[in-house]
């Protein structure tokens, strides 16, 4: 352990960057439940997934045993353009809060996609290119994933087709424009381009779309287009694998200074950031080498962990995807229109769901006005304008630091600051103007969605 | 000289960060011309400036002899939140261009203000706080300076009043919203809040404002409000002093790896970034210790270096400010409405103007469609979406690298990447849609503005 003062920002050198992704599942005694083929209700085999996903990614998706996957040299080169991401000691925030807690955050916003999503986007684009594909399709909600994938595809000269949830497409023209800068084509979803889009539009003529809907369209487009596959920015095991680079860097940086966290906090929508951040720490926990409090933070308006059920469900609204066992609100659930930003998926990563079910992590939900209050507070003190998603973790990190203030405990808190909010100023404006409200679904609403879960459970 | 491979990003450690700003003027044999009092045509004395500027900043402004000013501890702490800025080796760009040139850029966009402007904003806010002021006033055009000052004032709990050029205020609601997040009040200029604003509105009822106009309003507001002073984000000597942190870090990073640049390139509007980037290199040049090609890049639509005259002129449209000797197009000059982004000031830093006049640096002007072409090309290859301003430097860096490709010379090129373009997507959209045009002022137009220069010359 070094005794020198811990700097504001801990940057690893390039030689300290991870050379392999860590597969958390390898250390789980009880593995996450497999994806099911909705027709046969049997676990999906690699060959059944081959029309949808890239080959190497399917192998990563289904592999519950290999602990490390080497990061290909081309991806490591790309990582070096924007990584290592700094682990920041929040000295100013600590001082302002007057807390004895020590607060660190892993900042993943220092790249043009504005979030951690690029870590997996570049990996997925690489494997698509390796397979000789022409391009990939995907969906995007808040727009971070679509932007990240556009950048990655541009780097590998792949075609990139993004279905963007219509309300987001209309409210965030600048997000769309960044994707165009990277050469992607962006279609508002639901669209007339797909059968499922036409069907949804016929049933709900005025709909502004949903993530589940856009997923269905992107999958259909991939499987019906020659030389295309579908890629996804969260939820899947392969995505958590790629995102382990966040946690591995965090752990190396902490170890360098002999710091052992007490609490690790991350926001959770589909689970990509949280799963990546906690990976090596949860690994130690699973192997009985160390213990940490791990907290998932989700929006009160889309509370899959805290108010969902652990059951098999469809991953998309159009029910064209395999079924996954996860904490879910039901695949028809769409968060209230006043919900700002991402973290709006109805389910949660199978891996994280299983870990949560085993009691290895906690979950809390927070109201969005409380989230934006924390966001603005943080921006003014730490000088980074956070994304609404990331601000969920900030909220709980501040709450935990304030508890330490009461008890006098010098806990070490690490949280994931997944990205920046430059494209979320409409939401900030609503907050400033006092026009932001909170919507928490009622028990009756949730019950109605739950009743529609597939019969397999 | 180290022989190890140069990393993609060179980050200094905190202990390697500059502890003093470098005052380039101290090494100039012929000093920049002094500010003149327009009433007496005599050099402005400190006491005459005291109603407008903060005391310590006036001392910095007028000091042509002290080579180094210690950076106060509070400012160094703030710098550590977002600095050191990386010096990036553009390996991907080099490869794509197929050039033997080695290209580096100093990236100043990794902070929420999105640009280098924060380096001086925090210094100016610090001195205002130290003097016990209530707040400061300023103007902003493209919005980067206003955002930076808002962040700095929020940190020191100072009131911040920003006059934002009206067309920019209307076209960039998100910029305005970021400033509000940091607690600043933002007024579209010209406004009814000031005498000069009323006067301008009476003379030009439909005007969408200009930078020169907004400066006049901000200065008037400062001198007529108790406990307020005016601060400016470019042009002034004090700003170049603070921005020397860019060049000092760049030089330390290059020296660490034994790299000696051949060409140093920066965009130039008022000169803050360029003056800061080149400071230590120009210092060596002035002292006869080394030689570098130094290139200022300006927009063809606002070509103060390349088509202006070196003369005394007003710094603002309302003529409430002192006069400065500089390369100028005339204080009534406003770039064509189709000009996107910043670099729209009619004049240029007195220090840089004097250096240019002495033949110690070059200047070129570039058309904005060529600039956006370079911006998009760079974004796709290097993964950073550049600000329109910064992209002027990218354009010329690429051009110089392509010349090396022709000649086979392995020149080392360093350029300043001042910031990101997240709030400039309207301009990118115009470029994508083929709706961006170039406007180059005619000789007759420039002659007409020049005829209105003050008689002192």
mmCIF file of N, CA, C and O in Angstrom, chain A residues 6-9 11 14 77 79-84 92 109-113 151 154-155 171 174 176-178 180-183 376 379-385 422-423 425-426 428-429 432-433, chain B residues 6-9 11 14 77 79-84 92 110-113 151 154-155 171 174 176-178 180-183 376 379-385 422-423 425-426 428-429 432-433:
data_model
loop_
_atom_site.group_PDB
_atom_site.id
_atom_site.type_symbol
_atom_site.label_atom_id
_atom_site.label_comp_id
_atom_site.label_asym_id
_atom_site.label_seq_id
_atom_site.Cartn_x
_atom_site.Cartn_y
_atom_site.Cartn_z
ATOM 1 N N UNK A 6 -3.603 10.347 -2.208
ATOM 2 C CA UNK A 6 -4.310 9.815 -3.362
ATOM 3 C C UNK A 6 -4.673 10.973 -4.286
ATOM 4 O O UNK A 6 -5.254 11.960 -3.839
ATOM 5 N N UNK A 7 -4.325 10.893 -5.572
ATOM 6 C CA UNK A 7 -4.598 12.018 -6.465
ATOM 7 C C UNK A 7 -6.099 12.182 -6.728
ATOM 8 O O UNK A 7 -6.892 11.302 -6.417
ATOM 9 N N UNK A 8 -6.458 13.317 -7.273
ATOM 10 C CA UNK A 8 -7.857 13.556 -7.643
ATOM 11 C C UNK A 8 -8.322 12.513 -8.654
ATOM 12 O O UNK A 8 -9.437 12.036 -8.594
ATOM 13 N N UNK A 9 -7.439 12.217 -9.576
ATOM 14 C CA UNK A 9 -7.816 11.256 -10.610
ATOM 15 C C UNK A 9 -6.722 10.200 -10.712
ATOM 16 O O UNK A 9 -5.557 10.540 -10.896
ATOM 17 N N UNK A 11 -5.225 7.594 -12.984
ATOM 18 C CA UNK A 11 -5.177 7.079 -14.354
ATOM 19 C C UNK A 11 -4.203 5.910 -14.381
ATOM 20 O O UNK A 11 -3.056 6.057 -13.938
ATOM 21 N N UNK A 14 -1.088 2.614 -19.879
ATOM 22 C CA UNK A 14 -1.611 1.676 -20.877
ATOM 23 C C UNK A 14 -1.243 0.235 -20.543
ATOM 24 O O UNK A 14 -2.016 -0.692 -20.793
ATOM 25 N N UNK A 77 -6.515 -1.626 -28.941
ATOM 26 C CA UNK A 77 -6.050 -0.376 -29.565
ATOM 27 C C UNK A 77 -7.133 0.692 -29.495
ATOM 28 O O UNK A 77 -6.868 1.848 -29.183
ATOM 29 N N UNK A 79 -9.633 0.825 -27.393
ATOM 30 C CA UNK A 79 -9.781 1.203 -25.973
ATOM 31 C C UNK A 79 -8.772 2.300 -25.593
ATOM 32 O O UNK A 79 -9.067 3.193 -24.803
ATOM 33 N N UNK A 80 -7.579 2.196 -26.175
ATOM 34 C CA UNK A 80 -6.544 3.160 -25.811
ATOM 35 C C UNK A 80 -6.844 4.567 -26.308
ATOM 36 O O UNK A 80 -6.242 5.527 -25.845
ATOM 37 N N UNK A 81 -7.767 4.681 -27.255
ATOM 38 C CA UNK A 81 -8.149 6.020 -27.707
ATOM 39 C C UNK A 81 -8.925 6.766 -26.629
ATOM 40 O O UNK A 81 -8.902 7.994 -26.572
ATOM 41 N N UNK A 82 -9.667 6.064 -25.797
ATOM 42 C CA UNK A 82 -10.485 6.778 -24.795
ATOM 43 C C UNK A 82 -10.362 6.198 -23.386
ATOM 44 O O UNK A 82 -10.941 6.729 -22.439
ATOM 45 N N UNK A 83 -9.641 5.119 -23.247
ATOM 46 C CA UNK A 83 -9.397 4.537 -21.943
ATOM 47 C C UNK A 83 -7.898 4.634 -21.631
ATOM 48 O O UNK A 83 -7.121 4.894 -22.546
ATOM 49 N N UNK A 84 -7.429 4.340 -20.425
ATOM 50 C CA UNK A 84 -8.209 4.023 -19.248
ATOM 51 C C UNK A 84 -9.077 5.199 -18.820
ATOM 52 O O UNK A 84 -8.695 6.352 -19.004
ATOM 53 N N UNK A 92 -13.945 17.162 -3.485
ATOM 54 C CA UNK A 92 -14.802 18.348 -3.324
ATOM 55 C C UNK A 92 -16.175 17.953 -2.794
ATOM 56 O O UNK A 92 -16.741 18.629 -1.934
ATOM 57 N N UNK A 109 -17.546 8.814 -18.909
ATOM 58 C CA UNK A 109 -18.156 9.760 -19.854
ATOM 59 C C UNK A 109 -17.187 10.474 -20.784
ATOM 60 O O UNK A 109 -17.617 11.242 -21.637
ATOM 61 N N UNK A 110 -15.890 10.229 -20.633
ATOM 62 C CA UNK A 110 -14.906 10.958 -21.436
ATOM 63 C C UNK A 110 -14.705 10.389 -22.835
ATOM 64 O O UNK A 110 -13.582 10.165 -23.269
ATOM 65 N N UNK A 111 -15.792 10.144 -23.509
ATOM 66 C CA UNK A 111 -15.674 9.770 -24.915
ATOM 67 C C UNK A 111 -16.909 10.296 -25.605
ATOM 68 O O UNK A 111 -17.901 10.626 -24.961
ATOM 69 N N UNK A 112 -16.859 10.388 -26.932
ATOM 70 C CA UNK A 112 -17.924 11.085 -27.647
ATOM 71 C C UNK A 112 -19.282 10.422 -27.510
ATOM 72 O O UNK A 112 -20.309 11.094 -27.531
ATOM 73 N N UNK A 113 -19.323 9.103 -27.317
ATOM 74 C CA UNK A 113 -20.640 8.491 -27.108
ATOM 75 C C UNK A 113 -21.198 8.927 -25.757
ATOM 76 O O UNK A 113 -22.388 8.792 -25.501
ATOM 77 N N UNK A 151 -20.205 4.929 -33.577
ATOM 78 C CA UNK A 151 -18.756 5.186 -33.543
ATOM 79 C C UNK A 151 -17.972 3.919 -33.834
ATOM 80 O O UNK A 151 -17.006 3.928 -34.601
ATOM 81 N N UNK A 154 -18.309 2.860 -37.481
ATOM 82 C CA UNK A 154 -17.544 3.754 -38.333
ATOM 83 C C UNK A 154 -16.066 3.355 -38.307
ATOM 84 O O UNK A 154 -15.400 3.322 -39.341
ATOM 85 N N UNK A 155 -15.573 2.986 -37.134
ATOM 86 C CA UNK A 155 -14.161 2.599 -36.979
ATOM 87 C C UNK A 155 -13.849 1.348 -37.798
ATOM 88 O O UNK A 155 -12.788 1.241 -38.407
ATOM 89 N N UNK A 171 -37.414 14.076 -29.703
ATOM 90 C CA UNK A 171 -36.974 14.984 -28.641
ATOM 91 C C UNK A 171 -35.471 15.209 -28.641
ATOM 92 O O UNK A 171 -34.983 16.146 -28.029
ATOM 93 N N UNK A 174 -30.303 16.051 -31.710
ATOM 94 C CA UNK A 174 -28.844 16.164 -31.708
ATOM 95 C C UNK A 174 -28.184 14.794 -31.532
ATOM 96 O O UNK A 174 -27.133 14.516 -32.092
ATOM 97 N N UNK A 176 -29.449 12.076 -32.669
ATOM 98 C CA UNK A 176 -29.579 11.514 -34.010
ATOM 99 C C UNK A 176 -28.465 12.052 -34.912
ATOM 100 O O UNK A 176 -27.874 11.324 -35.700
ATOM 101 N N UNK A 177 -28.187 13.340 -34.780
ATOM 102 C CA UNK A 177 -27.210 13.980 -35.653
ATOM 103 C C UNK A 177 -25.794 13.464 -35.381
ATOM 104 O O UNK A 177 -24.992 13.332 -36.300
ATOM 105 N N UNK A 178 -25.503 13.169 -34.117
ATOM 106 C CA UNK A 178 -24.187 12.599 -33.817
ATOM 107 C C UNK A 178 -24.061 11.242 -34.500
ATOM 108 O O UNK A 178 -23.040 10.923 -35.116
ATOM 109 N N UNK A 180 -25.526 10.293 -37.182
ATOM 110 C CA UNK A 180 -25.325 10.547 -38.612
ATOM 111 C C UNK A 180 -23.878 10.951 -38.896
ATOM 112 O O UNK A 180 -23.318 10.586 -39.926
ATOM 113 N N UNK A 181 -23.288 11.718 -37.987
ATOM 114 C CA UNK A 181 -21.890 12.119 -38.156
ATOM 115 C C UNK A 181 -21.009 10.880 -38.286
ATOM 116 O O UNK A 181 -20.030 10.873 -39.025
ATOM 117 N N UNK A 182 -21.403 9.837 -37.582
ATOM 118 C CA UNK A 182 -20.635 8.589 -37.648
ATOM 119 C C UNK A 182 -21.176 7.646 -38.727
ATOM 120 O O UNK A 182 -20.836 6.467 -38.749
ATOM 121 N N UNK A 183 -22.026 8.178 -39.586
ATOM 122 C CA UNK A 183 -22.431 7.419 -40.763
ATOM 123 C C UNK A 183 -23.548 6.416 -40.551
ATOM 124 O O UNK A 183 -23.845 5.619 -41.452
ATOM 125 N N UNK A 376 -27.700 17.911 -10.123
ATOM 126 C CA UNK A 376 -27.309 19.318 -10.164
ATOM 127 C C UNK A 376 -26.294 19.632 -9.063
ATOM 128 O O UNK A 376 -25.324 20.365 -9.282
ATOM 129 N N UNK A 379 -22.993 18.273 -10.192
ATOM 130 C CA UNK A 379 -22.426 19.066 -11.295
ATOM 131 C C UNK A 379 -21.746 20.310 -10.757
ATOM 132 O O UNK A 379 -20.653 20.675 -11.194
ATOM 133 N N UNK A 380 -22.391 20.951 -9.788
ATOM 134 C CA UNK A 380 -21.833 22.205 -9.282
ATOM 135 C C UNK A 380 -20.569 21.986 -8.462
ATOM 136 O O UNK A 380 -19.704 22.847 -8.400
ATOM 137 N N UNK A 381 -20.470 20.839 -7.835
ATOM 138 C CA UNK A 381 -19.339 20.595 -6.935
ATOM 139 C C UNK A 381 -18.204 19.868 -7.634
ATOM 140 O O UNK A 381 -17.041 20.195 -7.453
ATOM 141 N N UNK A 382 -18.527 18.873 -8.416
ATOM 142 C CA UNK A 382 -17.483 18.061 -9.046
ATOM 143 C C UNK A 382 -17.205 18.458 -10.496
ATOM 144 O O UNK A 382 -16.332 17.909 -11.147
ATOM 145 N N UNK A 383 -18.011 19.415 -11.009
ATOM 146 C CA UNK A 383 -17.702 19.958 -12.331
ATOM 147 C C UNK A 383 -18.039 19.057 -13.496
ATOM 148 O O UNK A 383 -17.653 19.339 -14.624
ATOM 149 N N UNK A 384 -18.748 17.978 -13.250
ATOM 150 C CA UNK A 384 -19.160 17.101 -14.353
ATOM 151 C C UNK A 384 -20.680 17.086 -14.402
ATOM 152 O O UNK A 384 -21.332 16.850 -13.384
ATOM 153 N N UNK A 385 -21.235 17.348 -15.555
ATOM 154 C CA UNK A 385 -22.686 17.325 -15.729
ATOM 155 C C UNK A 385 -23.099 15.882 -16.013
ATOM 156 O O UNK A 385 -22.860 15.361 -17.093
ATOM 157 N N UNK A 422 -25.016 15.887 -21.630
ATOM 158 C CA UNK A 422 -25.089 16.989 -22.597
ATOM 159 C C UNK A 422 -26.311 16.911 -23.500
ATOM 160 O O UNK A 422 -26.763 17.919 -24.028
ATOM 161 N N UNK A 423 -26.818 15.709 -23.713
ATOM 162 C CA UNK A 423 -27.971 15.568 -24.609
ATOM 163 C C UNK A 423 -29.271 15.406 -23.817
ATOM 164 O O UNK A 423 -30.281 14.976 -24.357
ATOM 165 N N UNK A 425 -30.523 17.950 -21.771
ATOM 166 C CA UNK A 425 -30.804 19.254 -21.182
ATOM 167 C C UNK A 425 -32.299 19.564 -21.134
ATOM 168 O O UNK A 425 -32.728 20.402 -20.341
ATOM 169 N N UNK A 426 -33.088 18.897 -21.966
ATOM 170 C CA UNK A 426 -34.542 19.093 -21.885
ATOM 171 C C UNK A 426 -35.030 18.631 -20.512
ATOM 172 O O UNK A 426 -35.843 19.299 -19.867
ATOM 173 N N UNK A 428 -33.140 18.422 -17.756
ATOM 174 C CA UNK A 428 -32.620 19.382 -16.776
ATOM 175 C C UNK A 428 -33.495 20.645 -16.752
ATOM 176 O O UNK A 428 -33.774 21.201 -15.697
ATOM 177 N N UNK A 429 -33.897 21.097 -17.945
ATOM 178 C CA UNK A 429 -34.725 22.301 -18.035
ATOM 179 C C UNK A 429 -36.037 22.104 -17.278
ATOM 180 O O UNK A 429 -36.469 22.970 -16.519
ATOM 181 N N UNK A 432 -35.324 22.407 -13.652
ATOM 182 C CA UNK A 432 -35.118 23.802 -13.226
ATOM 183 C C UNK A 432 -36.417 24.572 -13.167
ATOM 184 O O UNK A 432 -36.603 25.437 -12.315
ATOM 185 N N UNK A 433 -37.295 24.275 -14.119
ATOM 186 C CA UNK A 433 -38.552 25.022 -14.208
ATOM 187 C C UNK A 433 -39.628 24.447 -13.288
ATOM 188 O O UNK A 433 -40.775 24.893 -13.319
ATOM 189 N N UNK B 6 5.535 5.509 -27.564
ATOM 190 C CA UNK B 6 4.746 6.632 -27.043
ATOM 191 C C UNK B 6 3.293 6.191 -26.930
ATOM 192 O O UNK B 6 2.712 5.665 -27.879
ATOM 193 N N UNK B 7 2.678 6.378 -25.742
ATOM 194 C CA UNK B 7 1.298 5.920 -25.582
ATOM 195 C C UNK B 7 0.311 6.748 -26.403
ATOM 196 O O UNK B 7 0.654 7.809 -26.910
ATOM 197 N N UNK B 8 -0.891 6.232 -26.526
ATOM 198 C CA UNK B 8 -1.944 6.975 -27.226
ATOM 199 C C UNK B 8 -2.210 8.305 -26.529
ATOM 200 O O UNK B 8 -2.447 9.312 -27.164
ATOM 201 N N UNK B 9 -2.200 8.253 -25.221
ATOM 202 C CA UNK B 9 -2.480 9.484 -24.478
ATOM 203 C C UNK B 9 -1.385 9.665 -23.430
ATOM 204 O O UNK B 9 -1.153 8.771 -22.625
ATOM 205 N N UNK B 11 -0.594 11.340 -20.147
ATOM 206 C CA UNK B 11 -1.144 12.058 -19.004
ATOM 207 C C UNK B 11 -0.007 12.383 -18.056
ATOM 208 O O UNK B 11 0.741 11.486 -17.659
ATOM 209 N N UNK B 14 -0.105 14.457 -11.248
ATOM 210 C CA UNK B 14 -0.450 15.744 -10.628
ATOM 211 C C UNK B 14 0.800 16.536 -10.250
ATOM 212 O O UNK B 14 0.820 17.761 -10.333
ATOM 213 N N UNK B 77 -6.074 23.242 -7.152
ATOM 214 C CA UNK B 77 -6.996 22.178 -6.732
ATOM 215 C C UNK B 77 -8.102 21.989 -7.756
ATOM 216 O O UNK B 77 -8.454 20.866 -8.114
ATOM 217 N N UNK B 79 -7.997 22.845 -10.908
ATOM 218 C CA UNK B 79 -7.383 22.272 -12.118
ATOM 219 C C UNK B 79 -7.309 20.741 -12.016
ATOM 220 O O UNK B 79 -7.473 20.034 -13.001
ATOM 221 N N UNK B 80 -7.061 20.259 -10.814
ATOM 222 C CA UNK B 80 -6.891 18.810 -10.652
ATOM 223 C C UNK B 80 -8.188 18.048 -10.864
ATOM 224 O O UNK B 80 -8.171 16.826 -11.055
ATOM 225 N N UNK B 81 -9.319 18.760 -10.810
ATOM 226 C CA UNK B 81 -10.586 18.073 -11.085
ATOM 227 C C UNK B 81 -10.704 17.674 -12.550
ATOM 228 O O UNK B 81 -11.380 16.711 -12.884
ATOM 229 N N UNK B 82 -10.095 18.452 -13.437
ATOM 230 C CA UNK B 82 -10.270 18.123 -14.872
ATOM 231 C C UNK B 82 -8.957 18.127 -15.642
ATOM 232 O O UNK B 82 -8.937 17.823 -16.838
ATOM 233 N N UNK B 83 -7.886 18.497 -15.034
ATOM 234 C CA UNK B 83 -6.583 18.453 -15.646
ATOM 235 C C UNK B 83 -5.741 17.408 -14.917
ATOM 236 O O UNK B 83 -6.136 16.979 -13.850
ATOM 237 N N UNK B 84 -4.548 17.028 -15.381
ATOM 238 C CA UNK B 84 -3.962 17.442 -16.643
ATOM 239 C C UNK B 84 -4.801 16.942 -17.825
ATOM 240 O O UNK B 84 -5.402 15.886 -17.759
ATOM 241 N N UNK B 92 -4.294 6.754 -35.097
ATOM 242 C CA UNK B 92 -5.315 6.323 -36.064
ATOM 243 C C UNK B 92 -5.396 7.294 -37.235
ATOM 244 O O UNK B 92 -5.512 6.888 -38.389
ATOM 245 N N UNK B 110 -12.231 17.613 -22.227
ATOM 246 C CA UNK B 110 -12.713 16.676 -21.201
ATOM 247 C C UNK B 110 -13.192 17.360 -19.917
ATOM 248 O O UNK B 110 -12.810 16.977 -18.819
ATOM 249 N N UNK B 111 -14.000 18.361 -20.075
ATOM 250 C CA UNK B 111 -14.634 18.953 -18.892
ATOM 251 C C UNK B 111 -15.996 19.455 -19.342
ATOM 252 O O UNK B 111 -16.238 19.631 -20.541
ATOM 253 N N UNK B 112 -16.876 19.702 -18.380
ATOM 254 C CA UNK B 112 -18.266 19.988 -18.744
ATOM 255 C C UNK B 112 -18.435 21.263 -19.547
ATOM 256 O O UNK B 112 -19.341 21.369 -20.361
ATOM 257 N N UNK B 113 -17.547 22.240 -19.366
ATOM 258 C CA UNK B 113 -17.665 23.435 -20.208
ATOM 259 C C UNK B 113 -17.321 23.080 -21.648
ATOM 260 O O UNK B 113 -17.657 23.816 -22.565
ATOM 261 N N UNK B 151 -19.545 27.550 -14.355
ATOM 262 C CA UNK B 151 -18.977 26.484 -13.526
ATOM 263 C C UNK B 151 -18.031 27.066 -12.473
ATOM 264 O O UNK B 151 -18.064 26.679 -11.310
ATOM 265 N N UNK B 154 -19.931 29.009 -9.793
ATOM 266 C CA UNK B 154 -20.639 28.084 -8.921
ATOM 267 C C UNK B 154 -19.670 27.519 -7.877
ATOM 268 O O UNK B 154 -19.999 27.409 -6.698
ATOM 269 N N UNK B 155 -18.464 27.204 -8.306
ATOM 270 C CA UNK B 155 -17.461 26.626 -7.405
ATOM 271 C C UNK B 155 -17.097 27.597 -6.295
ATOM 272 O O UNK B 155 -16.916 27.209 -5.146
ATOM 273 N N UNK B 171 -30.719 29.770 -30.637
ATOM 274 C CA UNK B 171 -30.359 28.537 -31.349
ATOM 275 C C UNK B 171 -29.780 27.468 -30.437
ATOM 276 O O UNK B 171 -29.709 26.305 -30.810
ATOM 277 N N UNK B 174 -29.780 24.567 -25.094
ATOM 278 C CA UNK B 174 -29.136 23.619 -24.179
ATOM 279 C C UNK B 174 -27.899 24.231 -23.530
ATOM 280 O O UNK B 174 -27.596 23.963 -22.372
ATOM 281 N N UNK B 176 -27.635 27.337 -22.820
ATOM 282 C CA UNK B 176 -28.242 28.202 -21.806
ATOM 283 C C UNK B 176 -28.607 27.366 -20.586
ATOM 284 O O UNK B 176 -28.399 27.758 -19.441
ATOM 285 N N UNK B 177 -29.131 26.176 -20.837
ATOM 286 C CA UNK B 177 -29.600 25.333 -19.739
ATOM 287 C C UNK B 177 -28.437 24.810 -18.901
ATOM 288 O O UNK B 177 -28.566 24.672 -17.685
ATOM 289 N N UNK B 178 -27.323 24.534 -19.530
ATOM 290 C CA UNK B 178 -26.151 24.120 -18.747
ATOM 291 C C UNK B 178 -25.730 25.265 -17.823
ATOM 292 O O UNK B 178 -25.445 25.058 -16.642
ATOM 293 N N UNK B 180 -27.608 27.545 -16.600
ATOM 294 C CA UNK B 180 -28.590 27.601 -15.506
ATOM 295 C C UNK B 180 -28.319 26.503 -14.476
ATOM 296 O O UNK B 180 -28.505 26.710 -13.279
ATOM 297 N N UNK B 181 -27.913 25.337 -14.959
ATOM 298 C CA UNK B 181 -27.581 24.247 -14.033
ATOM 299 C C UNK B 181 -26.505 24.702 -13.052
ATOM 300 O O UNK B 181 -26.506 24.313 -11.891
ATOM 301 N N UNK B 182 -25.610 25.548 -13.539
ATOM 302 C CA UNK B 182 -24.549 26.058 -12.679
ATOM 303 C C UNK B 182 -24.946 27.373 -12.009
ATOM 304 O O UNK B 182 -24.101 28.075 -11.465
ATOM 305 N N UNK B 183 -26.225 27.689 -12.072
ATOM 306 C CA UNK B 183 -26.737 28.811 -11.289
ATOM 307 C C UNK B 183 -26.544 30.185 -11.902
ATOM 308 O O UNK B 183 -26.809 31.195 -11.260
ATOM 309 N N UNK B 376 -15.651 16.037 -39.380
ATOM 310 C CA UNK B 376 -16.316 14.738 -39.467
ATOM 311 C C UNK B 376 -15.306 13.613 -39.690
ATOM 312 O O UNK B 376 -15.400 12.533 -39.094
ATOM 313 N N UNK B 379 -13.648 12.992 -36.392
ATOM 314 C CA UNK B 379 -14.558 12.343 -35.431
ATOM 315 C C UNK B 379 -14.621 10.844 -35.697
ATOM 316 O O UNK B 379 -14.592 10.030 -34.771
ATOM 317 N N UNK B 380 -14.697 10.485 -36.972
ATOM 318 C CA UNK B 380 -14.827 9.067 -37.316
ATOM 319 C C UNK B 380 -13.557 8.281 -37.027
ATOM 320 O O UNK B 380 -13.617 7.094 -36.736
ATOM 321 N N UNK B 381 -12.421 8.943 -37.125
ATOM 322 C CA UNK B 381 -11.157 8.224 -36.975
ATOM 323 C C UNK B 381 -10.629 8.275 -35.546
ATOM 324 O O UNK B 381 -10.155 7.281 -35.015
ATOM 325 N N UNK B 382 -10.711 9.444 -34.941
ATOM 326 C CA UNK B 382 -10.138 9.603 -33.597
ATOM 327 C C UNK B 382 -11.186 9.508 -32.493
ATOM 328 O O UNK B 382 -10.858 9.557 -31.304
ATOM 329 N N UNK B 383 -12.453 9.388 -32.881
ATOM 330 C CA UNK B 383 -13.475 9.129 -31.870
ATOM 331 C C UNK B 383 -13.873 10.322 -31.015
ATOM 332 O O UNK B 383 -14.586 10.169 -30.040
ATOM 333 N N UNK B 384 -13.418 11.491 -31.367
ATOM 334 C CA UNK B 384 -13.805 12.699 -30.627
ATOM 335 C C UNK B 384 -14.551 13.620 -31.580
ATOM 336 O O UNK B 384 -14.068 13.916 -32.669
ATOM 337 N N UNK B 385 -15.739 14.046 -31.161
ATOM 338 C CA UNK B 385 -16.527 14.966 -31.972
ATOM 339 C C UNK B 385 -16.050 16.387 -31.661
ATOM 340 O O UNK B 385 -16.338 16.918 -30.593
ATOM 341 N N UNK B 422 -20.592 18.958 -28.882
ATOM 342 C CA UNK B 422 -21.910 18.412 -28.519
ATOM 343 C C UNK B 422 -23.033 19.428 -28.633
ATOM 344 O O UNK B 422 -24.189 19.062 -28.794
ATOM 345 N N UNK B 423 -22.718 20.702 -28.497
ATOM 346 C CA UNK B 423 -23.756 21.733 -28.573
ATOM 347 C C UNK B 423 -23.766 22.424 -29.930
ATOM 348 O O UNK B 423 -24.349 23.481 -30.075
ATOM 349 N N UNK B 425 -24.563 20.685 -32.862
ATOM 350 C CA UNK B 425 -25.095 19.704 -33.802
ATOM 351 C C UNK B 425 -25.973 20.337 -34.886
ATOM 352 O O UNK B 425 -26.152 19.756 -35.954
ATOM 353 N N UNK B 426 -26.490 21.540 -34.632
ATOM 354 C CA UNK B 426 -27.243 22.224 -35.687
ATOM 355 C C UNK B 426 -26.314 22.509 -36.859
ATOM 356 O O UNK B 426 -26.683 22.313 -38.027
ATOM 357 N N UNK B 428 -23.509 20.838 -37.561
ATOM 358 C CA UNK B 428 -23.185 19.538 -38.182
ATOM 359 C C UNK B 428 -24.339 19.082 -39.077
ATOM 360 O O UNK B 428 -24.131 18.545 -40.163
ATOM 361 N N UNK B 429 -25.568 19.292 -38.599
ATOM 362 C CA UNK B 429 -26.738 18.882 -39.388
ATOM 363 C C UNK B 429 -26.757 19.619 -40.732
ATOM 364 O O UNK B 429 -26.986 19.018 -41.781
ATOM 365 N N UNK B 432 -24.258 18.032 -42.952
ATOM 366 C CA UNK B 432 -24.705 16.739 -43.479
ATOM 367 C C UNK B 432 -25.751 16.902 -44.573
ATOM 368 O O UNK B 432 -25.806 16.126 -45.518
ATOM 369 N N UNK B 433 -26.610 17.901 -44.367
ATOM 370 C CA UNK B 433 -27.705 18.087 -45.314
ATOM 371 C C UNK B 433 -27.292 18.914 -46.529
ATOM 372 O O UNK B 433 -28.136 19.259 -47.356
#
